[in-house]
C-alpha cells in the first residue's frame, strides 16, 4: 500500500480526494494511503472467510463486514483521525454505526496481504490496531499460504495466538469456538 499523495493532507482534503476518486483510500495521521487492486485470489479468500465468520456469528450479537467499509478508529485514549478499510471486520458494539461507516474499534480485523501492501499491514496496521485495542488481528498471506492470528494480552500488546501454514485449523481466541481450515482458505 503506497502513499496516494506525498505530504500532509487535512481531513477535509482527504474527503475531497475520496469524493473524486474511485480508489480505496485510507487516512492515517494526515497521510492518504491507496489500497492495491484486489486480485482474484484475494477476492476468493475474502469471500470464503466472510461466509465462515457470518455463519459462525448467526444468532450472536456481533456482525461481520467486508471491504469496502470505512472504519474510523476512535477511542478515548488516542488522538488524530484514522480511517481504515479492513478486508474483514467483526464488530460487537453497535453504537458506533453511522449510515456510511463505523466509528469506534472493531473487535476483530482481517487483512489479506498483497505483494505491494505487506509492510503497511504487517507493521503500520498491526501497531495501529494494537494501540486502538482491536482484540484480534488476522493476517492472511496468500503468497506463503499462512494465517497468523494476534490477540491482545493483559498488557494490551499483541501476542501471536495461532499461526498455520498450508494445513491445519486456525482458531480465534476472541471468538471462542471459531476456526477455519487453512487448506479451505487457500484452495482455489
Short mmCIF file of N, CA and C in Angstrom, two decimals:
data_model
loop_
_atom_site.label_atom_id
_atom_site.label_comp_id
_atom_site.label_asym_id
_atom_site.label_seq_id
_atom_site.Cartn_x
_atom_site.Cartn_y
_atom_site.Cartn_z
N UNK A 1 0.85 -1.16 0.00
CA UNK A 1 0.00 0.00 0.00
C UNK A 1 0.90 1.22 0.00
N UNK A 2 0.71 2.07 -0.99
CA UNK A 2 1.56 3.23 -1.10
C UNK A 2 0.82 4.51 -0.76
N UNK A 3 1.61 5.54 -0.59
CA UNK A 3 1.02 6.85 -0.37
C UNK A 3 0.32 7.30 -1.63
N UNK A 4 -0.87 7.81 -1.48
CA UNK A 4 -1.63 8.32 -2.62
C UNK A 4 -1.04 9.65 -3.07
N UNK A 5 -0.64 10.43 -2.09
CA UNK A 5 -0.05 11.74 -2.35
C UNK A 5 0.93 12.03 -1.22
N UNK A 6 2.11 12.53 -1.56
CA UNK A 6 3.08 12.82 -0.51
C UNK A 6 2.70 14.10 0.22
N UNK A 7 3.13 14.18 1.46
CA UNK A 7 2.86 15.36 2.26
C UNK A 7 1.57 15.26 3.05
N UNK A 8 1.46 16.14 4.04
CA UNK A 8 0.30 16.16 4.93
C UNK A 8 -0.95 16.57 4.17
N UNK A 9 -2.06 15.89 4.49
CA UNK A 9 -3.36 16.18 3.89
C UNK A 9 -4.35 16.37 5.04
N UNK A 10 -5.10 17.46 4.99
CA UNK A 10 -6.11 17.66 6.04
C UNK A 10 -7.26 16.68 5.84
N UNK A 11 -8.05 16.50 6.88
CA UNK A 11 -9.20 15.60 6.79
C UNK A 11 -10.17 16.06 5.72
N UNK A 12 -10.40 17.38 5.63
CA UNK A 12 -11.29 17.91 4.58
C UNK A 12 -10.75 17.61 3.19
N UNK A 13 -9.43 17.78 3.01
CA UNK A 13 -8.81 17.46 1.72
C UNK A 13 -8.97 15.97 1.39
N UNK A 14 -8.80 15.13 2.42
CA UNK A 14 -8.97 13.68 2.23
C UNK A 14 -10.37 13.37 1.71
N UNK A 15 -11.38 13.95 2.34
CA UNK A 15 -12.76 13.69 1.90
C UNK A 15 -13.00 14.21 0.48
N UNK A 16 -12.37 15.33 0.10
CA UNK A 16 -12.49 15.82 -1.27
C UNK A 16 -11.83 14.86 -2.26
N UNK A 17 -10.66 14.37 -1.88
CA UNK A 17 -9.96 13.40 -2.73
C UNK A 17 -10.83 12.16 -2.91
N UNK A 18 -11.38 11.65 -1.80
CA UNK A 18 -12.23 10.44 -1.86
C UNK A 18 -13.44 10.64 -2.76
N UNK A 19 -14.02 11.83 -2.67
CA UNK A 19 -15.22 12.12 -3.46
C UNK A 19 -14.93 12.07 -4.95
N UNK A 20 -13.71 12.41 -5.34
CA UNK A 20 -13.35 12.48 -6.75
C UNK A 20 -12.49 11.31 -7.22
N UNK A 21 -12.45 10.23 -6.44
CA UNK A 21 -11.59 9.11 -6.78
C UNK A 21 -12.37 7.79 -6.69
N UNK A 22 -11.99 6.87 -7.53
CA UNK A 22 -12.56 5.52 -7.49
C UNK A 22 -11.71 4.59 -6.63
N UNK A 23 -10.54 5.06 -6.19
CA UNK A 23 -9.61 4.26 -5.41
C UNK A 23 -10.10 4.05 -3.98
N UNK A 24 -9.66 2.96 -3.35
CA UNK A 24 -9.88 2.75 -1.93
C UNK A 24 -8.76 3.46 -1.19
N UNK A 25 -9.12 4.50 -0.44
CA UNK A 25 -8.13 5.34 0.22
C UNK A 25 -8.32 5.33 1.73
N UNK A 26 -7.22 5.17 2.44
CA UNK A 26 -7.23 5.22 3.90
C UNK A 26 -6.53 6.48 4.36
N UNK A 27 -6.88 6.95 5.56
CA UNK A 27 -6.32 8.18 6.10
C UNK A 27 -5.76 7.90 7.49
N UNK A 28 -4.46 8.06 7.63
CA UNK A 28 -3.81 7.80 8.92
C UNK A 28 -2.89 8.97 9.24
N UNK A 29 -3.27 9.74 10.25
CA UNK A 29 -2.46 10.85 10.75
C UNK A 29 -2.02 11.82 9.66
N UNK A 30 -2.93 12.20 8.78
CA UNK A 30 -2.63 13.20 7.77
C UNK A 30 -2.04 12.66 6.48
N UNK A 31 -1.90 11.35 6.38
CA UNK A 31 -1.38 10.76 5.16
C UNK A 31 -2.44 9.87 4.52
N UNK A 32 -2.52 9.92 3.20
CA UNK A 32 -3.51 9.15 2.46
C UNK A 32 -2.81 7.97 1.80
N UNK A 33 -3.32 6.78 2.09
CA UNK A 33 -2.76 5.54 1.53
C UNK A 33 -3.75 4.94 0.56
N UNK A 34 -3.23 4.41 -0.54
CA UNK A 34 -4.07 3.81 -1.57
C UNK A 34 -3.94 2.29 -1.51
N UNK A 35 -5.08 1.62 -1.45
CA UNK A 35 -5.08 0.15 -1.45
C UNK A 35 -4.79 -0.36 -2.86
N UNK A 36 -4.07 -1.47 -2.96
CA UNK A 36 -3.81 -2.04 -4.28
C UNK A 36 -5.08 -2.66 -4.85
N UNK A 37 -5.10 -2.82 -6.17
CA UNK A 37 -6.23 -3.52 -6.80
C UNK A 37 -6.29 -4.93 -6.26
N UNK A 38 -7.50 -5.41 -6.03
CA UNK A 38 -7.67 -6.73 -5.44
C UNK A 38 -7.57 -7.82 -6.50
N UNK A 39 -6.77 -8.82 -6.21
CA UNK A 39 -6.59 -9.94 -7.13
C UNK A 39 -7.75 -10.92 -6.99
N UNK A 40 -7.84 -11.81 -7.94
CA UNK A 40 -8.86 -12.86 -7.88
C UNK A 40 -8.66 -13.71 -6.64
N UNK A 41 -7.41 -14.06 -6.35
CA UNK A 41 -7.10 -14.87 -5.17
C UNK A 41 -7.55 -14.15 -3.88
N UNK A 42 -7.25 -12.86 -3.82
CA UNK A 42 -7.65 -12.04 -2.67
C UNK A 42 -9.17 -12.09 -2.49
N UNK A 43 -9.90 -11.91 -3.56
CA UNK A 43 -11.36 -11.92 -3.50
C UNK A 43 -11.90 -13.28 -3.06
N UNK A 44 -11.31 -14.34 -3.55
CA UNK A 44 -11.76 -15.69 -3.15
C UNK A 44 -11.54 -15.92 -1.65
N UNK A 45 -10.35 -15.55 -1.17
CA UNK A 45 -10.04 -15.72 0.26
C UNK A 45 -11.01 -14.90 1.10
N UNK A 46 -11.21 -13.66 0.71
CA UNK A 46 -12.10 -12.76 1.45
C UNK A 46 -13.52 -13.32 1.50
N UNK A 47 -14.01 -13.79 0.37
CA UNK A 47 -15.37 -14.36 0.32
C UNK A 47 -15.51 -15.58 1.22
N UNK A 48 -14.53 -16.47 1.16
CA UNK A 48 -14.60 -17.68 1.99
C UNK A 48 -14.59 -17.34 3.47
N UNK A 49 -13.72 -16.42 3.88
CA UNK A 49 -13.66 -16.04 5.29
C UNK A 49 -14.93 -15.32 5.72
N UNK A 50 -15.43 -14.45 4.87
CA UNK A 50 -16.67 -13.73 5.19
C UNK A 50 -17.80 -14.71 5.47
N UNK A 51 -17.94 -15.71 4.63
CA UNK A 51 -19.01 -16.70 4.81
C UNK A 51 -18.81 -17.47 6.11
N UNK A 52 -17.56 -17.84 6.41
CA UNK A 52 -17.28 -18.58 7.65
C UNK A 52 -17.62 -17.75 8.88
N UNK A 53 -17.18 -16.50 8.88
CA UNK A 53 -17.49 -15.61 10.01
C UNK A 53 -19.00 -15.38 10.12
N UNK A 54 -19.63 -15.12 9.00
CA UNK A 54 -21.07 -14.84 9.00
C UNK A 54 -21.87 -16.03 9.53
N UNK A 55 -21.51 -17.22 9.10
CA UNK A 55 -22.19 -18.43 9.57
C UNK A 55 -22.00 -18.60 11.08
N UNK A 56 -20.77 -18.41 11.55
CA UNK A 56 -20.48 -18.56 12.97
C UNK A 56 -21.23 -17.52 13.81
N UNK A 57 -21.33 -16.30 13.31
CA UNK A 57 -21.93 -15.21 14.07
C UNK A 57 -23.46 -15.17 13.98
N UNK A 58 -24.05 -16.05 13.18
CA UNK A 58 -25.51 -16.09 13.08
C UNK A 58 -26.11 -16.31 14.47
N UNK A 59 -27.07 -15.50 14.83
CA UNK A 59 -27.75 -15.57 16.13
C UNK A 59 -26.87 -15.10 17.29
N UNK A 60 -25.73 -14.43 16.97
CA UNK A 60 -24.86 -13.87 18.00
C UNK A 60 -24.91 -12.34 17.89
N UNK A 61 -24.47 -11.62 18.91
CA UNK A 61 -24.59 -10.16 18.89
C UNK A 61 -23.61 -9.43 17.97
N UNK A 62 -22.60 -10.09 17.47
CA UNK A 62 -21.60 -9.44 16.61
C UNK A 62 -21.99 -9.56 15.15
N UNK A 63 -21.45 -8.63 14.33
CA UNK A 63 -21.68 -8.65 12.88
C UNK A 63 -20.34 -8.63 12.16
N UNK A 64 -20.32 -9.17 10.95
CA UNK A 64 -19.12 -9.16 10.13
C UNK A 64 -19.36 -8.24 8.93
N UNK A 65 -18.33 -7.46 8.58
CA UNK A 65 -18.38 -6.55 7.44
C UNK A 65 -17.15 -6.77 6.58
N UNK A 66 -17.29 -6.50 5.27
CA UNK A 66 -16.16 -6.67 4.37
C UNK A 66 -15.92 -5.39 3.59
N UNK A 67 -14.71 -5.28 3.06
CA UNK A 67 -14.33 -4.09 2.29
C UNK A 67 -15.16 -4.00 1.01
N UNK A 68 -15.44 -2.79 0.59
CA UNK A 68 -15.04 -1.53 1.20
C UNK A 68 -16.07 -1.06 2.24
N UNK A 69 -15.62 -0.92 3.47
CA UNK A 69 -16.43 -0.36 4.55
C UNK A 69 -15.48 0.40 5.47
N UNK A 70 -15.72 1.70 5.60
CA UNK A 70 -14.83 2.56 6.39
C UNK A 70 -14.98 2.31 7.88
N UNK A 71 -13.85 2.25 8.54
CA UNK A 71 -13.78 2.19 10.00
C UNK A 71 -12.99 3.43 10.43
N UNK A 72 -13.64 4.33 11.15
CA UNK A 72 -12.93 5.46 11.73
C UNK A 72 -12.55 5.07 13.15
N UNK A 73 -11.28 4.73 13.32
CA UNK A 73 -10.81 4.27 14.62
C UNK A 73 -10.91 5.39 15.64
N UNK A 74 -11.56 5.10 16.75
CA UNK A 74 -11.74 6.11 17.77
C UNK A 74 -11.86 5.44 19.12
N UNK A 75 -11.03 5.90 20.06
CA UNK A 75 -11.20 5.54 21.47
C UNK A 75 -10.73 6.71 22.31
N UNK A 76 -11.06 6.70 23.58
CA UNK A 76 -10.79 7.86 24.43
C UNK A 76 -9.31 8.11 24.68
N UNK A 77 -8.45 7.16 24.43
CA UNK A 77 -7.02 7.30 24.72
C UNK A 77 -6.19 7.79 23.54
N UNK A 78 -6.77 7.83 22.36
CA UNK A 78 -5.99 8.13 21.16
C UNK A 78 -6.48 9.41 20.50
N UNK A 79 -5.54 10.15 19.91
CA UNK A 79 -5.87 11.37 19.20
C UNK A 79 -5.60 11.19 17.72
N UNK A 80 -6.14 12.11 16.94
CA UNK A 80 -5.94 12.07 15.49
C UNK A 80 -7.02 11.25 14.82
N UNK A 81 -7.10 11.41 13.51
CA UNK A 81 -8.13 10.69 12.75
C UNK A 81 -7.46 9.59 11.93
N UNK A 82 -8.01 8.41 12.08
CA UNK A 82 -7.55 7.26 11.31
C UNK A 82 -8.77 6.61 10.68
N UNK A 83 -8.80 6.56 9.35
CA UNK A 83 -9.89 5.91 8.63
C UNK A 83 -9.26 4.78 7.82
N UNK A 84 -9.62 3.56 8.19
CA UNK A 84 -9.06 2.39 7.53
C UNK A 84 -10.18 1.58 6.87
N UNK A 85 -9.78 0.74 5.95
CA UNK A 85 -10.74 -0.12 5.24
C UNK A 85 -10.23 -1.55 5.34
N UNK A 86 -10.51 -2.22 6.46
CA UNK A 86 -10.03 -3.61 6.60
C UNK A 86 -10.73 -4.52 5.59
N UNK A 87 -10.06 -5.62 5.25
CA UNK A 87 -10.70 -6.59 4.36
C UNK A 87 -11.94 -7.17 5.01
N UNK A 88 -11.83 -7.49 6.29
CA UNK A 88 -12.97 -8.03 7.06
C UNK A 88 -12.87 -7.47 8.47
N UNK A 89 -14.01 -7.11 9.03
CA UNK A 89 -14.03 -6.68 10.43
C UNK A 89 -15.25 -7.28 11.12
N UNK A 90 -15.04 -7.64 12.38
CA UNK A 90 -16.13 -8.15 13.22
C UNK A 90 -16.37 -7.09 14.29
N UNK A 91 -17.63 -6.67 14.39
CA UNK A 91 -18.00 -5.58 15.29
C UNK A 91 -19.11 -6.05 16.21
N UNK A 92 -18.88 -5.90 17.51
CA UNK A 92 -19.88 -6.32 18.50
C UNK A 92 -20.59 -5.13 19.16
N UNK A 93 -19.91 -3.99 19.27
CA UNK A 93 -20.52 -2.79 19.85
C UNK A 93 -21.17 -2.00 18.73
N UNK A 94 -22.47 -2.06 18.64
CA UNK A 94 -23.19 -1.47 17.50
C UNK A 94 -23.44 0.03 17.66
N UNK A 95 -23.00 0.63 18.76
CA UNK A 95 -23.28 2.05 18.99
C UNK A 95 -22.52 2.97 18.05
N UNK A 96 -21.47 2.48 17.38
CA UNK A 96 -20.66 3.33 16.51
C UNK A 96 -21.08 3.38 15.06
N UNK A 97 -22.14 2.69 14.69
CA UNK A 97 -22.55 2.68 13.28
C UNK A 97 -23.19 3.99 12.86
N UNK A 98 -22.81 4.48 11.69
CA UNK A 98 -23.49 5.59 11.03
C UNK A 98 -24.02 5.03 9.71
N UNK A 99 -24.58 5.89 8.89
CA UNK A 99 -25.07 5.43 7.59
C UNK A 99 -23.95 5.00 6.65
N UNK A 100 -22.74 5.54 6.87
CA UNK A 100 -21.67 5.31 5.90
C UNK A 100 -20.42 4.62 6.45
N UNK A 101 -20.34 4.49 7.79
CA UNK A 101 -19.10 3.94 8.35
C UNK A 101 -19.35 3.48 9.79
N UNK A 102 -18.29 2.96 10.38
CA UNK A 102 -18.31 2.62 11.80
C UNK A 102 -17.28 3.49 12.50
N UNK A 103 -17.67 4.12 13.59
CA UNK A 103 -16.77 4.95 14.38
C UNK A 103 -16.55 4.24 15.71
N UNK A 104 -15.33 3.82 15.94
CA UNK A 104 -15.02 3.07 17.15
C UNK A 104 -13.92 2.07 16.86
N UNK A 105 -13.93 0.98 17.59
CA UNK A 105 -12.89 -0.04 17.45
C UNK A 105 -13.55 -1.39 17.18
N UNK A 106 -13.29 -1.99 16.01
CA UNK A 106 -13.79 -3.34 15.77
C UNK A 106 -13.16 -4.32 16.76
N UNK A 107 -13.81 -5.43 16.98
CA UNK A 107 -13.28 -6.44 17.89
C UNK A 107 -12.25 -7.33 17.21
N UNK A 108 -12.44 -7.57 15.92
CA UNK A 108 -11.55 -8.45 15.16
C UNK A 108 -11.40 -7.86 13.77
N UNK A 109 -10.17 -7.87 13.26
CA UNK A 109 -9.89 -7.37 11.92
C UNK A 109 -9.08 -8.41 11.17
N UNK A 110 -9.39 -8.57 9.88
CA UNK A 110 -8.63 -9.45 8.99
C UNK A 110 -8.09 -8.60 7.84
N UNK A 111 -6.80 -8.73 7.59
CA UNK A 111 -6.19 -8.11 6.41
C UNK A 111 -5.55 -9.21 5.58
N UNK A 112 -5.78 -9.14 4.27
CA UNK A 112 -5.21 -10.09 3.33
C UNK A 112 -4.09 -9.37 2.59
N UNK A 113 -2.88 -9.89 2.71
CA UNK A 113 -1.71 -9.23 2.13
C UNK A 113 -1.72 -9.31 0.61
N UNK A 114 -1.20 -8.25 0.01
CA UNK A 114 -0.87 -8.22 -1.41
C UNK A 114 0.63 -7.93 -1.47
N UNK A 115 1.29 -8.29 -2.57
CA UNK A 115 2.73 -8.02 -2.62
C UNK A 115 3.09 -6.57 -2.33
N UNK A 116 2.23 -5.63 -2.72
CA UNK A 116 2.56 -4.22 -2.56
C UNK A 116 2.15 -3.62 -1.21
N UNK A 117 1.41 -4.36 -0.38
CA UNK A 117 0.95 -3.76 0.89
C UNK A 117 1.45 -4.48 2.13
N UNK A 118 2.41 -5.37 1.98
CA UNK A 118 2.83 -6.19 3.11
C UNK A 118 3.32 -5.37 4.29
N UNK A 119 4.21 -4.42 4.08
CA UNK A 119 4.74 -3.67 5.21
C UNK A 119 3.66 -2.82 5.87
N UNK A 120 2.73 -2.31 5.10
CA UNK A 120 1.63 -1.49 5.66
C UNK A 120 0.79 -2.33 6.61
N UNK A 121 0.43 -3.54 6.18
CA UNK A 121 -0.41 -4.40 7.02
C UNK A 121 0.37 -5.05 8.16
N UNK A 122 1.64 -5.40 7.91
CA UNK A 122 2.44 -6.10 8.91
C UNK A 122 3.04 -5.18 9.97
N UNK A 123 3.21 -3.92 9.66
CA UNK A 123 3.82 -3.00 10.61
C UNK A 123 2.85 -1.89 11.00
N UNK A 124 2.49 -1.06 10.03
CA UNK A 124 1.66 0.11 10.32
C UNK A 124 0.33 -0.28 10.92
N UNK A 125 -0.38 -1.15 10.24
CA UNK A 125 -1.72 -1.50 10.73
C UNK A 125 -1.67 -2.38 11.97
N UNK A 126 -0.71 -3.28 12.07
CA UNK A 126 -0.59 -4.09 13.27
C UNK A 126 -0.44 -3.19 14.49
N UNK A 127 0.46 -2.21 14.41
CA UNK A 127 0.67 -1.30 15.53
C UNK A 127 -0.54 -0.41 15.78
N UNK A 128 -1.17 0.04 14.71
CA UNK A 128 -2.36 0.88 14.84
C UNK A 128 -3.50 0.13 15.52
N UNK A 129 -3.78 -1.07 15.05
CA UNK A 129 -4.86 -1.87 15.63
C UNK A 129 -4.56 -2.21 17.10
N UNK A 130 -3.30 -2.50 17.39
CA UNK A 130 -2.92 -2.82 18.77
C UNK A 130 -3.14 -1.60 19.66
N UNK A 131 -2.69 -0.44 19.22
CA UNK A 131 -2.82 0.79 20.03
C UNK A 131 -4.28 1.14 20.29
N UNK A 132 -5.13 0.89 19.30
CA UNK A 132 -6.55 1.24 19.46
C UNK A 132 -7.34 0.18 20.21
N UNK A 133 -6.76 -1.01 20.38
CA UNK A 133 -7.42 -2.04 21.16
C UNK A 133 -8.26 -3.02 20.38
N UNK A 134 -7.94 -3.23 19.09
CA UNK A 134 -8.60 -4.30 18.34
C UNK A 134 -8.18 -5.61 18.99
N UNK A 135 -9.13 -6.37 19.49
CA UNK A 135 -8.82 -7.55 20.31
C UNK A 135 -8.07 -8.64 19.54
N UNK A 136 -8.36 -8.75 18.24
CA UNK A 136 -7.71 -9.81 17.47
C UNK A 136 -7.46 -9.33 16.05
N UNK A 137 -6.27 -9.63 15.54
CA UNK A 137 -5.86 -9.21 14.20
C UNK A 137 -5.35 -10.43 13.44
N UNK A 138 -6.05 -10.76 12.35
CA UNK A 138 -5.66 -11.88 11.48
C UNK A 138 -4.93 -11.31 10.27
N UNK A 139 -3.77 -11.91 9.96
CA UNK A 139 -3.04 -11.55 8.75
C UNK A 139 -3.00 -12.79 7.87
N UNK A 140 -3.58 -12.65 6.69
CA UNK A 140 -3.63 -13.74 5.72
C UNK A 140 -2.57 -13.45 4.65
N UNK A 141 -1.66 -14.39 4.43
CA UNK A 141 -0.61 -14.22 3.43
C UNK A 141 -0.82 -15.24 2.30
N UNK A 142 -1.46 -14.81 1.19
CA UNK A 142 -1.72 -15.73 0.08
C UNK A 142 -0.45 -16.22 -0.62
N UNK A 143 0.63 -15.43 -0.55
CA UNK A 143 1.86 -15.83 -1.23
C UNK A 143 2.52 -17.01 -0.51
N UNK A 144 2.44 -17.03 0.83
CA UNK A 144 3.06 -18.10 1.61
C UNK A 144 2.06 -19.10 2.16
N UNK A 145 0.77 -18.88 1.89
CA UNK A 145 -0.30 -19.74 2.40
C UNK A 145 -0.26 -19.84 3.93
N UNK A 146 -0.11 -18.67 4.59
CA UNK A 146 -0.09 -18.66 6.04
C UNK A 146 -1.19 -17.76 6.59
N UNK A 147 -1.64 -18.12 7.78
CA UNK A 147 -2.58 -17.31 8.53
C UNK A 147 -1.96 -17.11 9.91
N UNK A 148 -1.81 -15.86 10.31
CA UNK A 148 -1.27 -15.53 11.62
C UNK A 148 -2.33 -14.75 12.39
N UNK A 149 -2.58 -15.16 13.63
CA UNK A 149 -3.58 -14.52 14.47
C UNK A 149 -2.88 -13.91 15.68
N UNK A 150 -3.08 -12.61 15.84
CA UNK A 150 -2.56 -11.89 17.01
C UNK A 150 -3.73 -11.52 17.91
N UNK A 151 -3.54 -11.70 19.22
CA UNK A 151 -4.54 -11.34 20.22
C UNK A 151 -3.92 -10.42 21.25
N UNK A 152 -4.74 -9.48 21.73
CA UNK A 152 -4.26 -8.60 22.80
C UNK A 152 -4.08 -9.40 24.08
N UNK A 153 -2.95 -9.19 24.76
CA UNK A 153 -2.75 -9.84 26.05
C UNK A 153 -3.17 -8.89 27.18
N UNK A 154 -2.90 -9.25 28.40
CA UNK A 154 -3.30 -8.44 29.56
C UNK A 154 -2.59 -7.09 29.61
N UNK A 155 -1.47 -6.95 28.90
CA UNK A 155 -0.74 -5.68 28.85
C UNK A 155 -1.12 -4.86 27.62
N UNK A 156 -2.20 -5.25 26.94
CA UNK A 156 -2.67 -4.58 25.72
C UNK A 156 -1.62 -4.58 24.61
N UNK A 157 -0.88 -5.67 24.53
CA UNK A 157 0.10 -5.87 23.47
C UNK A 157 -0.31 -7.10 22.68
N UNK A 158 -0.01 -7.09 21.39
CA UNK A 158 -0.32 -8.26 20.59
C UNK A 158 0.67 -9.37 20.86
N UNK A 159 0.14 -10.56 21.02
CA UNK A 159 0.97 -11.75 21.04
C UNK A 159 0.36 -12.73 20.05
N UNK A 160 1.22 -13.53 19.47
CA UNK A 160 0.75 -14.49 18.47
C UNK A 160 -0.08 -15.56 19.15
N UNK A 161 -1.35 -15.65 18.74
CA UNK A 161 -2.24 -16.67 19.29
C UNK A 161 -2.14 -17.96 18.49
N UNK A 162 -2.06 -17.82 17.17
CA UNK A 162 -2.05 -19.00 16.32
C UNK A 162 -1.36 -18.66 15.01
N UNK A 163 -0.72 -19.64 14.40
CA UNK A 163 -0.17 -19.49 13.06
C UNK A 163 -0.25 -20.86 12.39
N UNK A 164 -0.73 -20.84 11.17
CA UNK A 164 -0.82 -22.09 10.40
C UNK A 164 -0.31 -21.82 9.00
N UNK A 165 0.41 -22.78 8.46
CA UNK A 165 0.90 -22.72 7.09
C UNK A 165 0.42 -23.95 6.35
N UNK A 166 -0.28 -23.70 5.24
CA UNK A 166 -0.72 -24.75 4.32
C UNK A 166 -1.82 -25.67 4.87
N UNK A 167 -1.62 -26.26 6.07
CA UNK A 167 -2.60 -27.22 6.58
C UNK A 167 -2.92 -26.91 8.05
N UNK A 168 -4.00 -27.48 8.51
CA UNK A 168 -4.39 -27.30 9.91
C UNK A 168 -5.54 -26.32 10.04
N UNK A 169 -6.03 -26.20 11.23
CA UNK A 169 -7.15 -25.32 11.51
C UNK A 169 -6.66 -24.14 12.33
N UNK A 170 -6.89 -22.93 11.82
CA UNK A 170 -6.52 -21.73 12.55
C UNK A 170 -7.72 -21.32 13.41
N UNK A 171 -7.44 -20.91 14.65
CA UNK A 171 -8.52 -20.62 15.59
C UNK A 171 -8.46 -19.18 16.08
N UNK A 172 -9.60 -18.76 16.62
CA UNK A 172 -9.73 -17.43 17.20
C UNK A 172 -9.73 -17.53 18.71
N UNK A 173 -9.04 -16.62 19.35
CA UNK A 173 -9.10 -16.54 20.81
C UNK A 173 -10.32 -15.71 21.22
N UNK A 174 -10.61 -14.66 20.45
CA UNK A 174 -11.74 -13.78 20.75
C UNK A 174 -13.08 -14.47 20.52
N UNK A 175 -13.23 -15.12 19.36
CA UNK A 175 -14.47 -15.82 19.04
C UNK A 175 -14.32 -17.28 19.45
N UNK A 176 -14.57 -17.55 20.69
CA UNK A 176 -14.40 -18.89 21.24
C UNK A 176 -15.17 -19.92 20.42
N UNK A 177 -14.45 -20.93 19.93
CA UNK A 177 -15.08 -21.99 19.14
C UNK A 177 -14.98 -21.77 17.64
N UNK A 178 -14.49 -20.61 17.20
CA UNK A 178 -14.37 -20.34 15.76
C UNK A 178 -13.02 -20.82 15.25
N UNK A 179 -13.06 -21.52 14.13
CA UNK A 179 -11.85 -21.97 13.48
C UNK A 179 -12.11 -22.20 12.00
N UNK A 180 -11.04 -22.10 11.21
CA UNK A 180 -11.15 -22.29 9.76
C UNK A 180 -9.98 -23.14 9.30
N UNK A 181 -10.27 -24.10 8.44
CA UNK A 181 -9.24 -24.95 7.86
C UNK A 181 -8.42 -24.13 6.87
N UNK A 182 -7.11 -24.09 7.05
CA UNK A 182 -6.24 -23.27 6.21
C UNK A 182 -6.27 -23.74 4.76
N UNK A 183 -6.34 -25.04 4.54
CA UNK A 183 -6.44 -25.55 3.16
C UNK A 183 -7.67 -25.00 2.47
N UNK A 184 -8.79 -24.92 3.18
CA UNK A 184 -10.03 -24.37 2.64
C UNK A 184 -9.84 -22.91 2.22
N UNK A 185 -9.13 -22.14 3.03
CA UNK A 185 -8.93 -20.72 2.75
C UNK A 185 -8.17 -20.53 1.43
N UNK A 186 -7.14 -21.34 1.21
CA UNK A 186 -6.28 -21.11 0.06
C UNK A 186 -6.60 -21.98 -1.15
N UNK A 187 -7.49 -22.96 -0.98
CA UNK A 187 -7.86 -23.84 -2.08
C UNK A 187 -8.67 -23.06 -3.13
N UNK A 188 -8.23 -23.11 -4.36
CA UNK A 188 -8.94 -22.40 -5.43
C UNK A 188 -9.89 -23.36 -6.08
#
